[in-house]
CSV table of C-alpha atoms in Angstrom, one decimal:
chain,number,residue,atom,x,y,z
A,7,MET,CA,3.3,-12.3,12.5
A,8,PRO,CA,0.8,-14.3,13.9
A,9,ASN,CA,1.6,-17.8,14.8
A,10,ARG,CA,-1.1,-19.7,14.6
A,11,ALA,CA,-2.3,-23.1,12.7
A,12,LYS,CA,-3.8,-21.1,9.5
A,13,ARG,CA,-2.9,-17.7,9.0
A,14,VAL,CA,-5.1,-16.0,6.7
A,15,ALA,CA,-3.9,-12.8,5.0
A,16,TRP,CA,-6.3,-10.7,3.2
A,17,VAL,CA,-4.1,-8.3,0.5
A,18,THR,CA,-5.6,-5.9,-2.2
A,19,GLY,CA,-3.8,-4.7,-5.2
A,20,ALA,CA,-3.0,-8.6,-5.5
A,21,SER,CA,-3.2,-8.5,-9.4
A,22,SER,CA,0.2,-7.1,-10.1
A,23,GLY,CA,3.4,-5.5,-8.9
A,24,ILE,CA,4.2,-5.8,-4.9
A,25,GLY,CA,0.8,-6.8,-3.9
A,26,ARG,CA,1.0,-9.8,-6.4
A,27,ALA,CA,4.7,-10.8,-5.4
A,28,LEU,CA,3.9,-10.4,-1.6
A,29,ALA,CA,0.7,-12.6,-2.2
A,30,LEU,CA,2.6,-15.1,-3.5
A,31,ARG,CA,5.6,-15.0,-0.6
A,32,LEU,CA,3.6,-15.2,2.3
A,33,ALA,CA,1.8,-18.4,0.1
A,34,SER,CA,4.5,-19.9,0.1
A,35,ASP,CA,5.6,-19.2,3.7
A,36,GLY,CA,2.3,-21.2,4.8
A,37,TRP,CA,-0.4,-18.0,4.6
A,38,THR,CA,-3.8,-18.9,3.5
A,39,VAL,CA,-4.0,-15.7,0.6
A,40,ALA,CA,-7.4,-13.9,0.2
A,41,ALA,CA,-6.1,-12.1,-2.9
A,42,SER,CA,-8.4,-9.1,-4.4
A,43,ALA,CA,-8.2,-6.3,-7.1
A,44,ARG,CA,-10.9,-6.0,-9.9
A,45,ARG,CA,-8.9,-8.5,-12.7
A,46,GLU,CA,-10.4,-11.7,-11.8
A,47,ARG,CA,-8.2,-13.6,-14.7
A,48,GLU,CA,-4.8,-12.3,-13.4
A,49,LEU,CA,-6.4,-13.1,-9.8
A,50,THR,CA,-7.0,-17.1,-10.6
A,51,ALA,CA,-3.8,-17.1,-12.6
A,52,LEU,CA,-2.2,-16.0,-9.4
A,53,ALA,CA,-4.2,-18.7,-7.3
A,54,ALA,CA,-2.9,-21.5,-9.7
A,55,GLN,CA,0.9,-20.1,-9.4
A,56,ALA,CA,0.6,-20.7,-5.8
A,57,GLU,CA,-0.9,-24.3,-5.9
A,58,ALA,CA,2.1,-26.2,-5.2
A,59,GLY,CA,3.2,-24.3,-2.3
A,60,PRO,CA,2.3,-25.1,1.4
A,61,GLY,CA,-0.2,-21.9,1.0
A,62,GLU,CA,-2.8,-21.1,-0.4
A,63,ILE,CA,-4.0,-18.3,-2.6
A,64,VAL,CA,-8.2,-17.6,-3.1
A,65,ALA,CA,-9.4,-15.5,-5.6
A,66,VAL,CA,-11.6,-12.8,-4.7
A,67,PRO,CA,-12.3,-10.6,-7.0
A,68,LEU,CA,-13.0,-6.8,-5.7
A,69,ASP,CA,-13.4,-3.1,-6.5
A,70,VAL,CA,-12.1,-1.4,-3.3
A,71,THR,CA,-13.3,1.9,-4.3
A,72,GLN,CA,-17.1,0.5,-3.7
A,73,ARG,CA,-17.5,0.4,0.2
A,74,ASP,CA,-20.6,-2.5,0.6
A,75,ALA,CA,-18.7,-4.2,-1.7
A,76,VAL,CA,-15.5,-4.2,0.4
A,77,ARG,CA,-17.7,-5.0,3.5
A,78,ASP,CA,-19.1,-8.2,2.1
A,79,ALA,CA,-15.8,-9.4,0.7
A,80,VAL,CA,-13.9,-9.2,4.1
A,81,ALA,CA,-17.5,-10.3,5.6
A,82,ARG,CA,-16.8,-13.8,3.1
A,83,ILE,CA,-13.4,-14.1,3.6
A,84,GLU,CA,-14.0,-14.3,7.6
A,85,ALA,CA,-17.0,-17.1,6.9
A,86,ASP,CA,-15.2,-19.0,4.5
A,87,VAL,CA,-11.7,-18.7,4.8
A,88,GLY,CA,-10.8,-17.6,8.6
A,89,ALA,CA,-10.4,-15.0,10.7
A,90,VAL,CA,-8.0,-12.0,8.9
A,91,ALA,CA,-4.6,-11.9,11.1
A,92,LEU,CA,-2.9,-9.6,8.2
A,93,ALA,CA,-4.2,-7.2,5.7
A,94,VAL,CA,-2.6,-5.6,3.2
A,95,LEU,CA,-4.1,-2.4,2.0
A,96,ASN,CA,-2.4,-2.2,-1.1
A,97,ALA,CA,-4.3,-1.1,-3.8
A,98,GLY,CA,-3.6,2.2,-5.5
A,99,SER,CA,-2.9,4.0,-8.6
A,100,TYR,CA,-0.9,7.3,-10.5
A,101,ARG,CA,-1.2,8.9,-13.5
A,102,ARG,CA,0.8,12.4,-13.6
A,103,ASP,CA,-1.0,15.4,-13.7
A,104,SER,CA,0.3,19.4,-14.2
A,105,ALA,CA,-1.1,22.8,-13.4
A,106,ALA,CA,-1.6,23.6,-17.0
A,107,ASP,CA,-4.2,20.7,-17.4
A,108,PHE,CA,-5.7,19.6,-14.1
A,109,ASP,CA,-8.6,17.8,-14.3
A,110,ALA,CA,-10.6,17.3,-10.8
A,111,GLN,CA,-12.1,14.0,-12.2
A,112,ALA,CA,-8.6,12.5,-12.3
A,113,PHE,CA,-7.7,13.6,-8.8
A,114,GLY,CA,-10.6,12.3,-7.7
A,115,ARG,CA,-10.4,9.1,-8.9
A,116,HIS,CA,-7.2,9.0,-7.3
A,117,LEU,CA,-8.4,9.2,-3.7
A,118,ASP,CA,-11.5,7.4,-4.6
A,119,LEU,CA,-8.7,4.6,-5.4
A,120,ASN,CA,-5.8,5.5,-2.8
A,121,VAL,CA,-7.6,6.8,0.0
A,122,MET,CA,-11.1,5.4,0.4
A,123,GLY,CA,-10.1,1.9,-1.1
A,124,ALA,CA,-7.8,1.7,2.1
A,125,VAL,CA,-10.8,3.6,4.4
A,126,HIS,CA,-13.3,1.0,3.3
A,127,GLY,CA,-11.0,-2.0,4.0
A,128,LEU,CA,-10.4,-0.1,8.0
A,129,GLU,CA,-13.5,0.2,8.2
A,130,ALA,CA,-14.7,-3.4,7.0
A,131,LEU,CA,-12.1,-4.8,9.4
A,132,MET,CA,-11.0,-2.9,12.7
A,133,PRO,CA,-14.1,-3.7,14.4
A,134,ARG,CA,-13.5,-7.2,14.1
A,135,MET,CA,-9.7,-7.1,14.8
A,136,ILE,CA,-10.9,-4.8,17.5
A,137,GLU,CA,-13.4,-7.6,18.9
A,138,ARG,CA,-10.8,-10.1,18.9
A,139,ARG,CA,-8.1,-7.8,20.5
A,140,GLY,CA,-5.8,-9.0,17.6
A,141,GLY,CA,-4.5,-8.5,14.0
A,142,ARG,CA,-2.1,-6.5,11.9
A,143,ILE,CA,-3.2,-4.1,9.1
A,144,ALA,CA,-0.4,-2.6,7.1
A,145,VAL,CA,-2.0,0.3,4.9
A,146,VAL,CA,0.4,1.0,1.7
A,147,ALA,CA,1.3,4.8,1.2
A,148,SER,CA,4.3,6.2,-0.5
A,149,VAL,CA,7.1,8.1,-0.1
A,150,ALA,CA,6.3,10.7,-2.1
A,151,GLY,CA,3.5,11.1,0.7
A,152,TYR,CA,6.4,13.2,2.5
A,153,ARG,CA,5.5,16.5,0.9
A,154,GLY,CA,4.0,17.6,-2.6
A,155,LEU,CA,5.9,16.9,-6.0
A,156,PRO,CA,5.8,18.4,-8.8
A,157,GLY,CA,3.5,16.3,-11.4
A,158,ALA,CA,1.9,14.0,-8.6
A,159,ALA,CA,-0.7,16.3,-7.1
A,160,ALA,CA,-3.0,13.9,-6.9
A,161,TYR,CA,-0.7,11.3,-5.9
A,162,SER,CA,0.9,12.8,-3.5
A,163,ALA,CA,-2.0,14.3,-1.9
A,164,SER,CA,-3.3,10.8,-1.8
A,165,LYS,CA,-0.5,9.2,-0.2
A,166,ALA,CA,-0.5,12.1,2.7
A,167,ALA,CA,-3.6,11.5,3.4
A,168,VAL,CA,-3.2,7.7,4.3
A,169,ILE,CA,0.2,8.6,6.4
A,170,ALA,CA,-2.2,10.7,8.7
A,171,LEU,CA,-5.0,8.3,8.6
A,172,GLY,CA,-2.0,5.6,9.7
A,173,GLU,CA,-1.2,8.3,12.6
A,174,ALA,CA,-3.9,8.9,13.5
A,175,LEU,CA,-5.7,5.5,14.1
A,176,ARG,CA,-2.5,3.8,15.1
A,177,PRO,CA,-2.1,4.7,19.3
A,178,GLU,CA,-5.9,4.0,19.6
A,179,LEU,CA,-5.6,0.5,18.0
A,180,GLU,CA,-2.8,-0.7,19.6
A,181,ARG,CA,-4.9,-0.3,22.9
A,182,HIS,CA,-6.7,-3.1,21.6
A,183,GLY,CA,-3.7,-5.4,20.4
A,184,VAL,CA,-3.9,-4.5,17.1
A,185,ILE,CA,-0.8,-3.6,14.7
A,186,LEU,CA,-1.4,-0.5,12.6
A,187,GLN,CA,1.7,-0.3,9.6
A,188,VAL,CA,2.3,2.2,6.7
A,189,VAL,CA,4.4,1.3,3.7
A,190,ASN,CA,6.0,4.1,2.2
A,191,PRO,CA,7.8,2.2,-0.3
A,192,GLY,CA,10.2,4.2,-3.1
A,193,PHE,CA,10.7,3.5,-6.9
A,194,VAL,CA,9.9,-0.4,-7.6
A,195,ARG,CA,10.1,-2.0,-10.9
A,196,THR,CA,6.3,-2.9,-11.9
A,197,PRO,CA,3.8,-2.4,-14.6
A,198,LEU,CA,3.1,0.9,-12.7
A,199,THR,CA,6.3,2.8,-12.6
A,200,GLU,CA,6.7,1.1,-16.6
A,201,ARG,CA,4.4,4.3,-17.0
A,202,ASN,CA,7.7,6.9,-16.0
A,203,ASP,CA,9.3,8.2,-18.4
A,204,PHE,CA,11.5,9.9,-16.0
A,205,PRO,CA,14.4,9.1,-13.9
A,206,MET,CA,13.9,6.6,-11.1
A,207,PRO,CA,16.5,7.3,-8.6
A,208,PHE,CA,17.5,3.4,-6.6
A,209,LEU,CA,15.0,1.5,-8.5
A,210,MET,CA,14.4,-1.6,-6.5
A,211,GLU,CA,13.7,-4.9,-8.4
A,212,VAL,CA,9.6,-6.4,-6.8
A,213,GLU,CA,11.5,-9.2,-4.8
A,214,ASP,CA,13.9,-7.0,-3.3
A,215,ALA,CA,11.0,-5.2,-2.4
A,216,VAL,CA,8.8,-7.5,-0.6
A,217,ASP,CA,11.7,-8.8,1.1
A,218,ALA,CA,11.9,-5.4,3.1
A,219,PHE,CA,7.8,-5.9,3.5
A,220,VAL,CA,7.9,-8.8,5.0
A,221,ARG,CA,10.5,-7.7,6.7
A,222,GLY,CA,8.4,-4.6,7.9
A,223,LEU,CA,5.6,-7.0,9.0
A,224,ARG,CA,7.9,-9.2,11.4
A,225,GLY,CA,8.6,-5.9,13.6
A,226,ASN,CA,6.5,-3.7,15.3
A,227,ARG,CA,7.8,-0.3,14.0
A,228,PHE,CA,4.5,2.0,13.0
A,229,GLU,CA,6.8,2.9,9.1
A,230,ILE,CA,7.9,0.0,6.8
A,231,THR,CA,10.0,1.7,4.3
A,232,PHE,CA,12.1,0.8,1.0
A,233,PRO,CA,14.3,1.4,-0.4
A,234,TRP,CA,16.7,3.1,2.8
A,235,ARG,CA,18.6,5.4,0.5
A,236,PHE,CA,15.9,7.2,-1.5
A,237,SER,CA,13.7,7.3,1.4
A,238,ALA,CA,16.5,8.5,3.6
A,239,LEU,CA,16.4,11.7,0.5
A,240,MET,CA,12.8,12.3,0.9
A,241,LYS,CA,12.6,12.5,4.7
A,242,LEU,CA,15.5,15.1,3.8
A,243,LEU,CA,13.1,16.8,1.7
A,244,ARG,CA,10.6,16.5,4.1
A,245,ILE,CA,12.5,18.5,6.8
A,246,LEU,CA,13.8,21.4,4.4
A,247,PRO,CA,12.3,24.8,5.1
A,248,ASP,CA,10.0,25.8,2.4
A,249,ARG,CA,12.6,28.1,0.2
A,250,LEU,CA,15.3,25.2,-0.3
A,251,PHE,CA,13.0,22.8,-0.9
A,252,PHE,CA,11.2,24.6,-3.6
A,253,ALA,CA,14.6,25.0,-4.8
A,254,VAL,CA,14.6,21.5,-5.6
A,255,THR,CA,11.6,21.3,-6.8
A,256,ARG,CA,11.5,23.7,-9.3
A,257,ARG,CA,14.3,21.5,-11.4
A,258,MET,CA,11.3,18.6,-11.2
A,259,VAL,CA,8.6,20.6,-13.1
A,260,ARG,CA,8.5,19.7,-16.8
A,261,SER,CA,9.2,23.2,-19.6
């Protein structure tokens, strides 16, 4: 991570789950964290929780699906808080879907939040970091983006798009001194995964996930992924021939 007198980070999706825990961890490490989410009350409580620590959390309420609002928020953060050295584009959501009850509007909402939310952040950040020839952006995708999974057509598609987006941008940003990383978590105990009504292999506690997240931010590897055992299994699915892959995923289809 950048080592500056005042290190400014911007974390989206910061009102709960990994985003909230990461914002607190960064503040405890001395960062000034601009924390964004739609729920202003939760952000205010989050900022208050960090008041006794060495860093600071500044609440920046924001709907990342709104392009102009994201651009204005980044401009305000850089003017009022400081130049963003680290951005974690974490906002996202998941709801189960099915072929029998396929909903194009629900699919579009996944893309708006999981993909375009990240795209809007990148659009606002990249020119600034390129001009400064420095900075780090971590975009949160998922191991579900490795291959399409039954019950997660929209989620897998959106996270696959985020992974491809990061792969496409990384080489060019490197030339400008900007580090882009993609974060692919497995199952982490958060309010989002509490909705799941199926077994979640290698379920991690959020603090353990944040430990792995922060370790990844200290290095330059393109992919940050955890827990490693589940990530390895999902990467195996990615390289399986279609015949074997579908033999596995057929067992995931609900009757």
